[in-house]
Coordinates of C-alpha atoms in Angstrom, one line a residue:
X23 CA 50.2 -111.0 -159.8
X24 CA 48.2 -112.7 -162.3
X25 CA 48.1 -111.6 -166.2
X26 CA 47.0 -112.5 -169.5
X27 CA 45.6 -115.8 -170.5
X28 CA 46.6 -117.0 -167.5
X29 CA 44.7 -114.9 -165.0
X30 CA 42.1 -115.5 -167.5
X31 CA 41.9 -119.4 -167.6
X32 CA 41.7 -119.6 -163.6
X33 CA 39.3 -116.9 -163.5
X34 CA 37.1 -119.6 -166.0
X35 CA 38.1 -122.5 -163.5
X36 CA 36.8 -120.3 -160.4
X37 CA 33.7 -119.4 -162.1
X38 CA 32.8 -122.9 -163.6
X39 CA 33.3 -124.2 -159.7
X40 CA 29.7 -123.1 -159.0
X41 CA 28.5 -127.1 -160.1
X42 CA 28.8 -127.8 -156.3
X43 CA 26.2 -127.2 -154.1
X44 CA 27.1 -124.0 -152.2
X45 CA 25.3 -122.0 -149.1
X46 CA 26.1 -118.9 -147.5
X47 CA 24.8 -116.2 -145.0
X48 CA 25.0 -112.1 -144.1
X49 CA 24.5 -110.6 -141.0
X50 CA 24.5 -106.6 -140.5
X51 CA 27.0 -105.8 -138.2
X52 CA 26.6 -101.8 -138.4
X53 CA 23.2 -100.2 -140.2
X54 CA 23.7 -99.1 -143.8
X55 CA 23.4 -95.5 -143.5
X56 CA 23.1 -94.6 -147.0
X57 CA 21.1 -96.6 -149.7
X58 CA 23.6 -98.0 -152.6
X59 CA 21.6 -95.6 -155.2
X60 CA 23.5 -92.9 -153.7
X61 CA 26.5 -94.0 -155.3
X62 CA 27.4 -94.7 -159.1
X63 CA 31.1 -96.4 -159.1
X64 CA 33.2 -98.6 -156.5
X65 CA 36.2 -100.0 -155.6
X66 CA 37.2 -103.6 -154.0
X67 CA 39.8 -103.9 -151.6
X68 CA 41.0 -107.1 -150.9
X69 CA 42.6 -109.0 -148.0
X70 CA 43.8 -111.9 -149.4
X71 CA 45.4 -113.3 -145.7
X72 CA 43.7 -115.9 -144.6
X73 CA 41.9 -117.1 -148.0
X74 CA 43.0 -120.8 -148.6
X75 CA 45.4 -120.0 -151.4
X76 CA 46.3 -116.6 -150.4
X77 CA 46.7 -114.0 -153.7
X78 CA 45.3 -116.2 -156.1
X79 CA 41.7 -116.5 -154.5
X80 CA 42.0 -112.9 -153.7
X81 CA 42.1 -112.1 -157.6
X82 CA 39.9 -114.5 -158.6
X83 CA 37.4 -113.3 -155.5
X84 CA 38.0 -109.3 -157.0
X85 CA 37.5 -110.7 -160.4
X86 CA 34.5 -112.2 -159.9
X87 CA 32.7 -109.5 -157.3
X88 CA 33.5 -106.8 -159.8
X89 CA 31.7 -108.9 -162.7
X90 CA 28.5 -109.2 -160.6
X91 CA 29.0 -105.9 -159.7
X92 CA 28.3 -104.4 -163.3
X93 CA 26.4 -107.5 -164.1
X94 CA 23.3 -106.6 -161.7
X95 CA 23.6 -102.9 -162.3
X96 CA 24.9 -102.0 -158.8
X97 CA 28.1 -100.1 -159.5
X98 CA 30.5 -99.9 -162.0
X99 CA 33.8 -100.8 -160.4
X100 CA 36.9 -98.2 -161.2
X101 CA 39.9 -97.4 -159.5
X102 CA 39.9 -95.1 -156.3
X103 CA 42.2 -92.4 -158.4
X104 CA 39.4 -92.3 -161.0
X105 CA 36.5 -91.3 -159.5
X106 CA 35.2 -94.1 -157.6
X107 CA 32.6 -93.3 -154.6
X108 CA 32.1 -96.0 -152.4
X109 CA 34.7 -98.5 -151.3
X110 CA 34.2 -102.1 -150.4
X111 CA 37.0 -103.8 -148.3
X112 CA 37.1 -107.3 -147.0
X113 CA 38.5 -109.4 -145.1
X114 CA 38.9 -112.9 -143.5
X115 CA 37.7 -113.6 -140.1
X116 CA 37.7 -116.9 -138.4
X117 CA 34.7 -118.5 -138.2
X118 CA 32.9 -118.4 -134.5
X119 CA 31.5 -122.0 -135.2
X120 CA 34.4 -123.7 -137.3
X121 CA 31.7 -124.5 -139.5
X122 CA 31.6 -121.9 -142.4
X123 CA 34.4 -122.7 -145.2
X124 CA 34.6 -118.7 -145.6
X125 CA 33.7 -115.7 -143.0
X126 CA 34.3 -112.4 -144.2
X127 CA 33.6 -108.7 -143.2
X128 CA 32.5 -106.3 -145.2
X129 CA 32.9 -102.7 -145.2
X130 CA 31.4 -100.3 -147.4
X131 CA 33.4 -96.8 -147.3
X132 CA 32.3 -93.4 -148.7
X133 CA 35.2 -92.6 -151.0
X134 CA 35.1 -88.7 -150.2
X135 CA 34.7 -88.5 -146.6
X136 CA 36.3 -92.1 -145.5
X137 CA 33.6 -93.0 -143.1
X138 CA 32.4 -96.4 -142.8
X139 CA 28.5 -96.5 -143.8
X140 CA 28.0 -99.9 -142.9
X141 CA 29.5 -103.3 -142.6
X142 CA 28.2 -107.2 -143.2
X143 CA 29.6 -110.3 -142.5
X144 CA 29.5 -112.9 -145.0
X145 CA 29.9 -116.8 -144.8
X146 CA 30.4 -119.3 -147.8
X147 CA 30.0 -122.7 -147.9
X148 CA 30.2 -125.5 -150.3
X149 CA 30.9 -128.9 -151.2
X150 CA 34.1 -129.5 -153.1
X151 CA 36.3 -126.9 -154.2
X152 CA 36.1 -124.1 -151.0
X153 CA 38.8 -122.0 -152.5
X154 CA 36.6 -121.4 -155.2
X155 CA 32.8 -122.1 -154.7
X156 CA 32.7 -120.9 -150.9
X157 CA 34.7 -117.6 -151.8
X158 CA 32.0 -117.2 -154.8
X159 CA 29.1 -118.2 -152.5
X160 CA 30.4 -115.1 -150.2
X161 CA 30.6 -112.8 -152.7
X162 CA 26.9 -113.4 -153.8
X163 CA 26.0 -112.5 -150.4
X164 CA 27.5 -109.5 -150.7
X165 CA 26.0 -108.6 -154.3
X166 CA 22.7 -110.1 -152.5
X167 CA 22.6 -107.4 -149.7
X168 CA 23.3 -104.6 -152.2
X169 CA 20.8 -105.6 -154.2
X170 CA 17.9 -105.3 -151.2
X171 CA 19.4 -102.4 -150.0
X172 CA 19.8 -100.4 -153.1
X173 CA 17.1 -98.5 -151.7
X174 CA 14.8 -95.6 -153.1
X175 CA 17.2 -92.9 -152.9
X176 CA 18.5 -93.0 -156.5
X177 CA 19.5 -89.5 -158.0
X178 CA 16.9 -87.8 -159.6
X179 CA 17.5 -87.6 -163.7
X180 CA 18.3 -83.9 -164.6
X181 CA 15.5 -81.6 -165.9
X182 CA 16.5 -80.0 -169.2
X183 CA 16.4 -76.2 -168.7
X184 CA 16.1 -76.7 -164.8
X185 CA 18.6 -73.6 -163.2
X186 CA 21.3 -75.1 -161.7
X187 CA 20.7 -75.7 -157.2
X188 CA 22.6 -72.6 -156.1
X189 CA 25.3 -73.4 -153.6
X190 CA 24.9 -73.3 -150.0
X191 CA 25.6 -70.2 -148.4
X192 CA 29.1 -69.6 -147.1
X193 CA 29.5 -69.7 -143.1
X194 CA 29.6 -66.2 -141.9
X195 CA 32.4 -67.0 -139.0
X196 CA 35.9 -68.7 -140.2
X197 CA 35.7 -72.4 -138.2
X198 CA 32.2 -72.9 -137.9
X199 CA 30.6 -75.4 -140.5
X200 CA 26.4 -76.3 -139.6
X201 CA 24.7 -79.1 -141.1
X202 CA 22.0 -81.3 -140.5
X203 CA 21.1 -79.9 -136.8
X204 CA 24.7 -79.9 -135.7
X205 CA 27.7 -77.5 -135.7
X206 CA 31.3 -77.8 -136.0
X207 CA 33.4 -75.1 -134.5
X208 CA 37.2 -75.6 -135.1
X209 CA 39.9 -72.9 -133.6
X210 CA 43.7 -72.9 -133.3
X211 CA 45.5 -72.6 -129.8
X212 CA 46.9 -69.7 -128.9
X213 CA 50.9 -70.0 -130.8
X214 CA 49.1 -70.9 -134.3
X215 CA 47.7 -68.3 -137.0
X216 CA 45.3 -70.2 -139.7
X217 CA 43.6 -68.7 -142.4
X218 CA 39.5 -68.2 -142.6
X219 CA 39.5 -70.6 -145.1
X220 CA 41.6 -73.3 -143.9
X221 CA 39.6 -73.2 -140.9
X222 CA 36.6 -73.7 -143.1
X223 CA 38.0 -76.7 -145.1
X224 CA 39.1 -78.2 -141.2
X225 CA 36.1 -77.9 -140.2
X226 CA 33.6 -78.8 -143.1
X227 CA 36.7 -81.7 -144.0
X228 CA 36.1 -83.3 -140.2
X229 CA 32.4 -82.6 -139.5
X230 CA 31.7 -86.5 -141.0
X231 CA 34.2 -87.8 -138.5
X232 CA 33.0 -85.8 -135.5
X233 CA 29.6 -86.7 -136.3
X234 CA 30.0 -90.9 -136.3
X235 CA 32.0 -90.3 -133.2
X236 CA 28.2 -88.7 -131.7
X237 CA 26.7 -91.5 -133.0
X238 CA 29.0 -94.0 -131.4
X239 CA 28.4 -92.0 -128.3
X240 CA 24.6 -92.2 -128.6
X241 CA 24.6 -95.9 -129.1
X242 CA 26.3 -95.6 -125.0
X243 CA 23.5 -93.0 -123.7
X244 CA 26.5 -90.3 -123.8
X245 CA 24.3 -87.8 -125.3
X246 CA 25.8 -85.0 -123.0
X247 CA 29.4 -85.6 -124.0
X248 CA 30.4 -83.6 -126.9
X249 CA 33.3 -85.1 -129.2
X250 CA 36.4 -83.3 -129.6
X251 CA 39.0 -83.6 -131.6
X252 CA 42.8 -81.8 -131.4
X253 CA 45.2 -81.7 -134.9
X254 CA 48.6 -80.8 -135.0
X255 CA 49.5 -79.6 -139.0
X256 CA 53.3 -79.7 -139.4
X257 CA 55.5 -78.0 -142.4
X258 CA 53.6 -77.5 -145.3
X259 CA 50.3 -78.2 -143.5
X260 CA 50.4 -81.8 -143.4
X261 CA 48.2 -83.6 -141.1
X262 CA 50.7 -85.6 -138.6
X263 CA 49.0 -85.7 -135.3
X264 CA 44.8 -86.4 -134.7
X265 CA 43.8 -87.5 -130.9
X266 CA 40.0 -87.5 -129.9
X267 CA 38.2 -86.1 -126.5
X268 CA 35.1 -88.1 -125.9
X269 CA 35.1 -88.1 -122.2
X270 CA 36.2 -91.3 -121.1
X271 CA 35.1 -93.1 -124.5
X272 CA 38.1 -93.2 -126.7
X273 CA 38.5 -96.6 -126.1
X274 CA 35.4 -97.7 -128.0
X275 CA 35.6 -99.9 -131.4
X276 CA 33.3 -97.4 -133.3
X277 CA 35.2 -94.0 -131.9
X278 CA 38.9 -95.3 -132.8
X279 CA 37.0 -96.8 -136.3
X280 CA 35.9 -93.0 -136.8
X281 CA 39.7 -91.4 -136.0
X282 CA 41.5 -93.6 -138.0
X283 CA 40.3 -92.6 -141.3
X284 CA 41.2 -88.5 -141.2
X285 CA 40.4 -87.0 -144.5
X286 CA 43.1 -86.0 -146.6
X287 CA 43.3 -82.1 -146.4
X288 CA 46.2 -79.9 -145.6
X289 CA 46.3 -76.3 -145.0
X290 CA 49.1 -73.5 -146.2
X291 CA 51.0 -73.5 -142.6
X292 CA 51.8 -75.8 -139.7
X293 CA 49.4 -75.3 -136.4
X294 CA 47.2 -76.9 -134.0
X295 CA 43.6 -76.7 -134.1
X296 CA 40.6 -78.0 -131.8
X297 CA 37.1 -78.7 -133.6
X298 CA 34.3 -80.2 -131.3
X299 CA 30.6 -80.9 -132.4
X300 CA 27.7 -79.8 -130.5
X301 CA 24.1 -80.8 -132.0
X302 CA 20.6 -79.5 -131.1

């Protein structure tokens, strides 16, 4: 990995590339569900496979979509371990057309409850120097698209001597975790003994996944199939096992994109427990 004047002196070269003419393009492959105000700090993950010159363009791409990134205001880019609250990962695709020097998806992550809120594809293309002006032609599509959806939902400033929101009220019975119109109810099988409130933090911890795997079902007309989930916890309470009951719909792209990113909890003892979703 690049360092020092080094890093520094191709990151100049990359960003004086921009004297050729360069075009690009995003189209919104899945909704943004949450305006951009919503969040304050980000982290980049990058896939460099696939860029011309591998890791090189991949720092020089993270670089350069992190400077933009503060530059315009958007979010200020830190590490995941220190607080950040949306993710954005790319990737290379190959282009449908063979035309575009650079195709690339986007997806933008909630940090806390790793579910995907959206995701973009991104094309750039240029004259010259692709490694560097098409990749910098992609990333302004991406800063482009935050910027229009930033949206209205920024947080309100605080109000000096304003008592503090009080909490939401605890759920009455262990396992069962309401929000929004919908109810999660998570219980262990029969041979497993799990605490009231490790039942709450299973089922409050897995409600965001439940709830995009109803969405994905919506988007088929399954309305009447409720998703399940099963969890095996082994010793100490470490999540090793996570299959899905959506009644015949596990093979779809957006249920299999909701089970592979499980939050990480644990609870204090090993056991299996079944939380399913039912909405009004």
């Amino acid at each position: 990995m690049l360092r020092g004047p080094a890093f520094l002196l191709l990151l100049s070269l990359f960003l004086g590339s921009i004297a050729c003419t360069s075009t690009g393009s995003v189209t919104e492959g899945r909704p943004l569900e949450s305006p951009f105000a919503a969040y304050r700090t980000a982290t980049i993950e990058v896939d460099a496979a696939g860029m011309p010159n591998g890791t090189k363009d991949g720092e020089l791409f993270l670089a350069y979509l992190e400077s933009q990134l503060r530059k315009n205001g958007l979010l200020e880019p830190v590490p995941l371990d220190r607080g950040a609250e949306l993710i954005l990962r790319t990737r290379m695709t190959p282009s449908h057309t063979a035309e575009d020097d650079v195709r690339m998806l986007v997806d933008f992550v909630d940090a806390k409850s790793r579910r995907t809120i959206g995701q973009i594809t991104v094309t750039g293309n240029a004259l010259g120097d692709k490694s560097a002006a098409a990749l910098r032609a992609a990333a302004n599509e991406i800063i482009g698209y935050m910027r229009s959806n930033r949206g209205a939902g920024k947080r309100a400033p605080a109000i000096v001597g304003a008592a503090p929101a009080a909490p939401p009220a605890p759920t009455a019975t262990p396992g069962v975790y309401a929000a929004g119109g919908c109810t999660t109810t998570c219980r262990p099988d029969a041979t497993s003994t799990v605490s009231a409130d490790d039942l709450g933090r299973v089922s409050e911890g897995f409600t965001p996944m439940l709830r995009e795997m109803r969405t994905c079902l919506d988007r088929v007309s399954a309305q009447a199939i409720h998703p399940v989930i099963i969890l095996r916890f082994e010793a100490p309470g470490v999540l090793t096992q996570l299959r899905s009951d959506t009644g015949g719909y596990d093979d779809l792209a957006c249920v299999y994109d909701a089970r592979s990113r499980p939050p990480g909890l644990t609870i204090t003892a090993p056991a299996s427990v079944r939380c399913e979703l039912r909405c009004r």
